[in-house]
Amino acid sequence: MSLPRVAAPAPIRFDLPEAAALISSLAVLGPTVSPSAASAMRKLTEAVGGR
């Protein structure tokens, strides 16, 4: 399944508790279960870490 592409998707902004909840949920599911999951975990942890 693929989603239709849009010209420029709007950025999603999360506050720290929301980002922590996403990281926690992804960790439970398995952050390396797929390349997409690993990429999402890396981006979330980099964003929280201020990189």
PDB file of C-alpha atoms in Angstrom:
ATOM      1  CA  MET A   1       0.000   0.000   0.000  1.00  0.00           C
ATOM      2  CA  SER A   2       1.240   3.474  -0.719  1.00  0.00           C
ATOM      3  CA  LEU A   3      -0.143   6.867   0.048  1.00  0.00           C
ATOM      4  CA  PRO A   4      -0.538   9.424  -2.711  1.00  0.00           C
ATOM      5  CA  ARG A   5       2.258  11.969  -2.798  1.00  0.00           C
ATOM      6  CA  VAL A   6       1.586  15.592  -2.091  1.00  0.00           C
ATOM      7  CA  ALA A   7       3.687  18.502  -3.273  1.00  0.00           C
ATOM      8  CA  ALA A   8       4.960  19.514   0.152  1.00  0.00           C
ATOM      9  CA  PRO A   9       3.684  17.752   3.258  1.00  0.00           C
ATOM     10  CA  ALA A  10       3.287  19.961   6.274  1.00  0.00           C
ATOM     11  CA  PRO A  11       5.727  19.287   9.119  1.00  0.00           C
ATOM     12  CA  ILE A  12       4.357  17.596  12.194  1.00  0.00           C
ATOM     13  CA  ARG A  13       5.308  19.270  15.449  1.00  0.00           C
ATOM     14  CA  PHE A  14       5.230  17.311  18.700  1.00  0.00           C
ATOM     15  CA  ASP A  15       5.901  18.545  22.192  1.00  0.00           C
ATOM     16  CA  LEU A  16       8.306  16.559  24.370  1.00  0.00           C
ATOM     17  CA  PRO A  17       5.677  14.344  26.055  1.00  0.00           C
ATOM     18  CA  GLU A  18       4.149  13.485  22.672  1.00  0.00           C
ATOM     19  CA  ALA A  19       7.548  12.595  21.226  1.00  0.00           C
ATOM     20  CA  ALA A  20       8.328  10.491  24.310  1.00  0.00           C
ATOM     21  CA  ALA A  21       5.032   8.634  23.898  1.00  0.00           C
ATOM     22  CA  LEU A  22       5.834   7.886  20.251  1.00  0.00           C
ATOM     23  CA  ILE A  23       9.335   6.658  21.117  1.00  0.00           C
ATOM     24  CA  SER A  24       7.947   4.467  23.881  1.00  0.00           C
ATOM     25  CA  SER A  25       5.304   2.976  21.603  1.00  0.00           C
ATOM     26  CA  LEU A  26       7.817   2.337  18.851  1.00  0.00           C
ATOM     27  CA  ALA A  27      10.228   0.706  21.317  1.00  0.00           C
ATOM     28  CA  VAL A  28       7.509  -1.720  22.433  1.00  0.00           C
ATOM     29  CA  LEU A  29       6.625  -2.630  18.844  1.00  0.00           C
ATOM     30  CA  GLY A  30      10.249  -3.123  17.882  1.00  0.00           C
ATOM     31  CA  PRO A  31      12.235  -0.153  16.608  1.00  0.00           C
ATOM     32  CA  THR A  32      14.139  -2.295  14.131  1.00  0.00           C
ATOM     33  CA  VAL A  33      11.251  -4.413  12.863  1.00  0.00           C
ATOM     34  CA  SER A  34      11.487  -2.613   9.514  1.00  0.00           C
ATOM     35  CA  PRO A  35      13.677   0.009   7.855  1.00  0.00           C
ATOM     36  CA  SER A  36      10.843   2.532   8.273  1.00  0.00           C
ATOM     37  CA  ALA A  37      10.578   1.813  12.002  1.00  0.00           C
ATOM     38  CA  ALA A  38      14.327   2.188  12.442  1.00  0.00           C
ATOM     39  CA  SER A  39      14.318   5.452  10.494  1.00  0.00           C
ATOM     40  CA  ALA A  40      11.406   6.810  12.523  1.00  0.00           C
ATOM     41  CA  MET A  41      13.120   5.913  15.805  1.00  0.00           C
ATOM     42  CA  ARG A  42      16.362   7.552  14.692  1.00  0.00           C
ATOM     43  CA  LYS A  43      14.590  10.752  13.635  1.00  0.00           C
ATOM     44  CA  LEU A  44      12.558  10.928  16.840  1.00  0.00           C
ATOM     45  CA  THR A  45      15.555  10.404  19.122  1.00  0.00           C
ATOM     46  CA  GLU A  46      17.633  12.931  17.156  1.00  0.00           C
ATOM     47  CA  ALA A  47      14.827  15.494  17.418  1.00  0.00           C
ATOM     48  CA  VAL A  48      14.481  14.993  21.170  1.00  0.00           C
ATOM     49  CA  GLY A  49      18.246  15.074  21.587  1.00  0.00           C
ATOM     50  CA  GLY A  50      18.470  18.438  19.829  1.00  0.00           C
ATOM     51  CA  ARG A  51      20.432  17.319  16.798  1.00  0.00           C
TER      52      ARG A  51
END
